[in-house]
Short mmCIF file of C-alpha atoms and ligand atoms in Angstrom, two decimals:
data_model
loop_
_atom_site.label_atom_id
_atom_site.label_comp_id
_atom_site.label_asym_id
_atom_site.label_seq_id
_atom_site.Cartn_x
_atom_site.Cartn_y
_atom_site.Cartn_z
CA UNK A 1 0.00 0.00 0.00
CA UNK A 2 1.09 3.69 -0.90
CA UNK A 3 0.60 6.40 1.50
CA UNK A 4 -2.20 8.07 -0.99
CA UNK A 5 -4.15 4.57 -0.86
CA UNK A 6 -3.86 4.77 2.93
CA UNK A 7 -5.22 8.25 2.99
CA UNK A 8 -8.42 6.87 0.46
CA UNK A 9 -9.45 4.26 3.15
CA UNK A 10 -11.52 6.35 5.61
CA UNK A 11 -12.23 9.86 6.42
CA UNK A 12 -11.65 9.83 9.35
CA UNK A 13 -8.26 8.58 11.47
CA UNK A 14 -8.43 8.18 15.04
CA UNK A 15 -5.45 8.76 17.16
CA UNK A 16 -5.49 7.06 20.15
CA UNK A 17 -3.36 7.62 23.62
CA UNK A 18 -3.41 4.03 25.24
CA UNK A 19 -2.36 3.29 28.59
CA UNK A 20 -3.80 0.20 28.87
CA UNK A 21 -2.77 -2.20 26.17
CA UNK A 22 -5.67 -4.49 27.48
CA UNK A 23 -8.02 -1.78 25.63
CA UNK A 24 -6.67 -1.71 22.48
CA UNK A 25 -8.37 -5.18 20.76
CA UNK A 26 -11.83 -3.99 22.40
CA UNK A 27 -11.21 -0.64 21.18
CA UNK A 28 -9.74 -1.42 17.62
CA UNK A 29 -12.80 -3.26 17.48
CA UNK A 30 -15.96 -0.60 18.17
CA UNK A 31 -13.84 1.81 15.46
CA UNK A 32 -14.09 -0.86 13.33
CA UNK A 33 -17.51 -1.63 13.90
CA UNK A 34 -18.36 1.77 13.61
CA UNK A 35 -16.86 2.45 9.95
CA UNK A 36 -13.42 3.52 11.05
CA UNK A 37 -10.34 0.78 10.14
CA UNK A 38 -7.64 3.45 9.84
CA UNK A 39 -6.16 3.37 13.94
CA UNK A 40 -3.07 5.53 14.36
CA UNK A 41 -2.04 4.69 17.87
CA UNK A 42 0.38 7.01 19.39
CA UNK A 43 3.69 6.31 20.65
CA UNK A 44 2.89 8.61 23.57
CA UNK A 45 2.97 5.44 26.44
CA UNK A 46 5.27 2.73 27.43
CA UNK A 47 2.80 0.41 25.90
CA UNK A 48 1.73 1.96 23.00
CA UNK A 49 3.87 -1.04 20.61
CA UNK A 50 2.50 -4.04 22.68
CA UNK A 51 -1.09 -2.16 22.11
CA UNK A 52 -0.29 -2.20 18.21
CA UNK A 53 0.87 -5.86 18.05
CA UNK A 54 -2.30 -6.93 19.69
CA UNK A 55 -4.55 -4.87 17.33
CA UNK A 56 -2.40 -6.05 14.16
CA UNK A 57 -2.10 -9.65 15.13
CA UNK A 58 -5.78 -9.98 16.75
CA UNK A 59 -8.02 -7.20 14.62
CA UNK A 60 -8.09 -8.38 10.78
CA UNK A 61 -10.31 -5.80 9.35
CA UNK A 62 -8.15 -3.00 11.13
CA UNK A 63 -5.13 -1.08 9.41
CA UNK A 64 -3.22 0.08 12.30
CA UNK A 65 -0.43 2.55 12.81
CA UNK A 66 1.88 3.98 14.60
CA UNK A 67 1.79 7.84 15.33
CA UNK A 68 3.88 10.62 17.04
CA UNK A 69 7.16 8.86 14.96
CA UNK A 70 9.45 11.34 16.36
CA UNK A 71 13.23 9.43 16.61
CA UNK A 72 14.30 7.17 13.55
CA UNK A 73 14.52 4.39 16.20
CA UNK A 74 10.94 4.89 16.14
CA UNK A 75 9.83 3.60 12.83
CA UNK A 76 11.84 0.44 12.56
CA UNK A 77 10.91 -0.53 16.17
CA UNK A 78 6.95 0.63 15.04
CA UNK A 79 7.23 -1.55 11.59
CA UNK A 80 8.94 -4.32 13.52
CA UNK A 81 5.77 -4.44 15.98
CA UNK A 82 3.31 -4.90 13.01
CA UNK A 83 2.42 -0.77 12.39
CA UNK A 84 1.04 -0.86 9.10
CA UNK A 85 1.87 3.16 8.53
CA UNK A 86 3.34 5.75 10.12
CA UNK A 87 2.85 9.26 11.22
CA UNK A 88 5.39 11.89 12.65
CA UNK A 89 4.32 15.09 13.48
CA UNK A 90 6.98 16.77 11.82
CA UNK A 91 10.31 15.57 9.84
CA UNK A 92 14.18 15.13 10.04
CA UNK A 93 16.11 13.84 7.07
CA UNK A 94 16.93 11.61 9.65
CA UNK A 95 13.41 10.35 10.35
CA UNK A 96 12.78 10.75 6.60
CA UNK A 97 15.55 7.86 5.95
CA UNK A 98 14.11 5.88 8.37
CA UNK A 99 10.28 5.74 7.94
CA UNK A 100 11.72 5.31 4.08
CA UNK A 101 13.63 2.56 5.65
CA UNK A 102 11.20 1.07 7.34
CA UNK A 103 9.33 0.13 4.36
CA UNK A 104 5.35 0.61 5.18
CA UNK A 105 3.31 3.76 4.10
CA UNK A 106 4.33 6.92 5.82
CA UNK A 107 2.58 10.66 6.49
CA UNK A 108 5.17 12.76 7.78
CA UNK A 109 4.05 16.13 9.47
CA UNK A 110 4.46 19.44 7.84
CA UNK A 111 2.82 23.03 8.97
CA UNK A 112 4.29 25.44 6.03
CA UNK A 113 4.87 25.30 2.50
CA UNK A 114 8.97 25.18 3.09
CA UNK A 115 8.35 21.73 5.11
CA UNK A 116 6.11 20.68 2.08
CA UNK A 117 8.28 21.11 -0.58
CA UNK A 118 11.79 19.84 1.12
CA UNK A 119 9.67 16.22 1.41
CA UNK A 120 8.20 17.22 -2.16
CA UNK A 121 11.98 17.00 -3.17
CA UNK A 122 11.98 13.44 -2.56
CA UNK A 123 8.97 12.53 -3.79
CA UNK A 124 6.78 12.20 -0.68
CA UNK A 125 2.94 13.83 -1.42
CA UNK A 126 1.21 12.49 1.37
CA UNK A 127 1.31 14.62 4.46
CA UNK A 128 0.20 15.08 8.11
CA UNK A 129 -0.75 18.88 8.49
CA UNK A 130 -0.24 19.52 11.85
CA UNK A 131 -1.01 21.05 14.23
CA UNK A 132 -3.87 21.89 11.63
CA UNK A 133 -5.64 24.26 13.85
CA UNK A 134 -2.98 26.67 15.58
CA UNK A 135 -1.46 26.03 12.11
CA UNK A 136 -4.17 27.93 9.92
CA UNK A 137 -6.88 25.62 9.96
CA UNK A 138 -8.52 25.20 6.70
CA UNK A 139 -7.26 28.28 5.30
CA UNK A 140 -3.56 27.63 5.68
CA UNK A 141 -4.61 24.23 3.69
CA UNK A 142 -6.55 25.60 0.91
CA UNK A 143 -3.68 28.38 0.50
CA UNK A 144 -1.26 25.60 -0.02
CA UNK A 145 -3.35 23.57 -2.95
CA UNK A 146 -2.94 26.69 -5.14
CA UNK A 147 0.37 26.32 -5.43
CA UNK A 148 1.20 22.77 -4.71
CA UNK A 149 -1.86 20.78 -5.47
CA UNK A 150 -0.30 17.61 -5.91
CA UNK A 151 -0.13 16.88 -1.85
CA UNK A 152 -2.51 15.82 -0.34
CA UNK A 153 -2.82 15.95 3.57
CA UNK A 154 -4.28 14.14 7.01
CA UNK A 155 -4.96 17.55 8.86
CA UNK A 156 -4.79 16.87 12.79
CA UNK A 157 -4.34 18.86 16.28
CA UNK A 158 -7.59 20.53 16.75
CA UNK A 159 -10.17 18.84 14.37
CA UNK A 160 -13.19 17.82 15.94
CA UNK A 161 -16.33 16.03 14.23
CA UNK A 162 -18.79 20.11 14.25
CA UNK A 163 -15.37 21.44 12.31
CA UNK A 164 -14.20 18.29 10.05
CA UNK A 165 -16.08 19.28 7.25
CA UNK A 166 -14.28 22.71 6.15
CA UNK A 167 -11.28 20.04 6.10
CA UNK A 168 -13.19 17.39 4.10
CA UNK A 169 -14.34 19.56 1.89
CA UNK A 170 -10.40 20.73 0.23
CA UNK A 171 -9.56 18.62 -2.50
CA UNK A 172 -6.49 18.51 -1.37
CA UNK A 173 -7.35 17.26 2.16
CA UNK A 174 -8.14 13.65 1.99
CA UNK A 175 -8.89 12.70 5.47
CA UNK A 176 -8.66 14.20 8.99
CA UNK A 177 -7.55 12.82 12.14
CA UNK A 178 -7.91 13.12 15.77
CA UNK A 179 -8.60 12.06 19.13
CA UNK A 180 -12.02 13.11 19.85
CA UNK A 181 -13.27 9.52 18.53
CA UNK A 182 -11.76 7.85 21.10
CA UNK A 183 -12.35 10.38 24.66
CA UNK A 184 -10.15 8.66 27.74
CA UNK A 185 -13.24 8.33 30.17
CA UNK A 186 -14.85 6.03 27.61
CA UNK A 187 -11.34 4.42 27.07
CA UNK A 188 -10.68 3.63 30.65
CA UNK A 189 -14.60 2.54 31.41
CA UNK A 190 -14.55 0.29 28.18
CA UNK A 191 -17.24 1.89 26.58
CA UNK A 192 -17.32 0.34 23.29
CA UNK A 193 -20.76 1.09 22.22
CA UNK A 194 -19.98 5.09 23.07
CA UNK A 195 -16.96 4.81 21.02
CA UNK A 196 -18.39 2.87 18.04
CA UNK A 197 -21.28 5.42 18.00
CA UNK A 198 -18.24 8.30 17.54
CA UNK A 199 -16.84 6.57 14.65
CA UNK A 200 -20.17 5.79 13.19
CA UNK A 201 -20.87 9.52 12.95
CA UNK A 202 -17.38 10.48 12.04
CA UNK A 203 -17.47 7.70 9.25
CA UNK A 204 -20.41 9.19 7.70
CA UNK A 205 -18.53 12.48 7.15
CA UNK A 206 -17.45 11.07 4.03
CA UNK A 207 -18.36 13.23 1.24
CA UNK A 208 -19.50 16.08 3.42
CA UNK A 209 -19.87 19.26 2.06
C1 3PG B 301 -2.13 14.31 16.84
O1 3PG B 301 -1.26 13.73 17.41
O2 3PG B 301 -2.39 14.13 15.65
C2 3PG B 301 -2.87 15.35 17.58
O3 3PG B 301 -2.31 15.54 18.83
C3 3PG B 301 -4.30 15.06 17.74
O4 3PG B 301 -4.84 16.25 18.15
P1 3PG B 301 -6.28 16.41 18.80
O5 3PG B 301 -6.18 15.88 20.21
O6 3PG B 301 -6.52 17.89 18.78
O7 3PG B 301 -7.27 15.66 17.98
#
């Protein structure tokens, strides 16, 4: 799979903080259920690469990932675990070897048109924009497809499901992603049916105007 397929599947990417690896089959499940295959879980806890093998070796119908990519360690060690893609919230050439290294689907981050074009150089056109609301929102985005309309981005950092569809809407914004699919109360009282209902509604943002 390319990184442009991987931005086709769904609308909508979650990204999920999990503490409790225990969650993440349950969980990987109700966004699944709910119209929402595309996981991106964060490397933000100790566990976050134990929560990723269990999804990848126990969840089929899921593609998951592995987000906040930050040190090149990070992407083999995230491929090696079964992470399907990868997403960084910004780049290095460092990390840019590496997640090119590491051989799976990648969406580096970028917030200006200079971080754009230096992974246009090398032939990357799928992007995390990020952190797409203190960035410019959908403005900043629709700015950039004038003058380099072959990316295409995953905004995130600030998109909720009442503002999504301004990002939707760009043709050069193929998906959004964020946390708000997945709140922590719900995560830690294993409400599945609360969180399949928030990717049900998020899934149906397909196509929004
Ligand atoms: C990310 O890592 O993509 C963002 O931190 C998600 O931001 P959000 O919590 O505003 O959705």
């Amino acid at each position: 799979m390319k990184a442009d397929e991987l931005l086709d599947l769904a609308p909508v990417v979650p990204v999920v903080v999990l503490d409790d690896p225990d969650a993440a089959v349950p969980l990987a499940r109700a966004l699944v259920a709910g119209g929402l295959p595309v996981i991106e879980v964060t490397l933000r806890t100790a566990t976050a690469l134990e929560s990723i093998e269990r999804i990848a070796s126990e969840v089929p119908d899921a593609v998951v990932g592995a987000g906040t990519v930050v040190h090149p360690e990070d992407a083999r060690r995230s491929a090696a675990a079964g992470a399907r893609f990868l997403v960084s919230p910004g780049c290095t050439p460092g990390l840019l070897d590496a997640m090119t290294a590491s051989g799976v689907p990648f969406l580096p981050g970028v917030s200006s048109a200079s971080e754009a074009m230096a992974l246009l150089e090398h032939g990357v056109t799928a992007m995390k924009f990020f952190p797409a609301g203190p960035a410019g929102g959908p403005d900043h985005l629709k700015a950039l497809g004038g003058p380099l309309p072959r990316i295409r981005f995953c905004p995130t950092g600030g998109v909720t499901q009442d503002n999504a569809p301004r990002y939707l809407a760009l043709p050069n914004v193929a998906c959004v992603g964020g946390t708000w699919l997945t709140p922590s109360d719900a995560v830690r009282d294993g409400d599945w049916p609360r969180i399949e209902a928030l990717a049900a509604k998020a899934a149906a943002l397909r196509g929004a105007p």
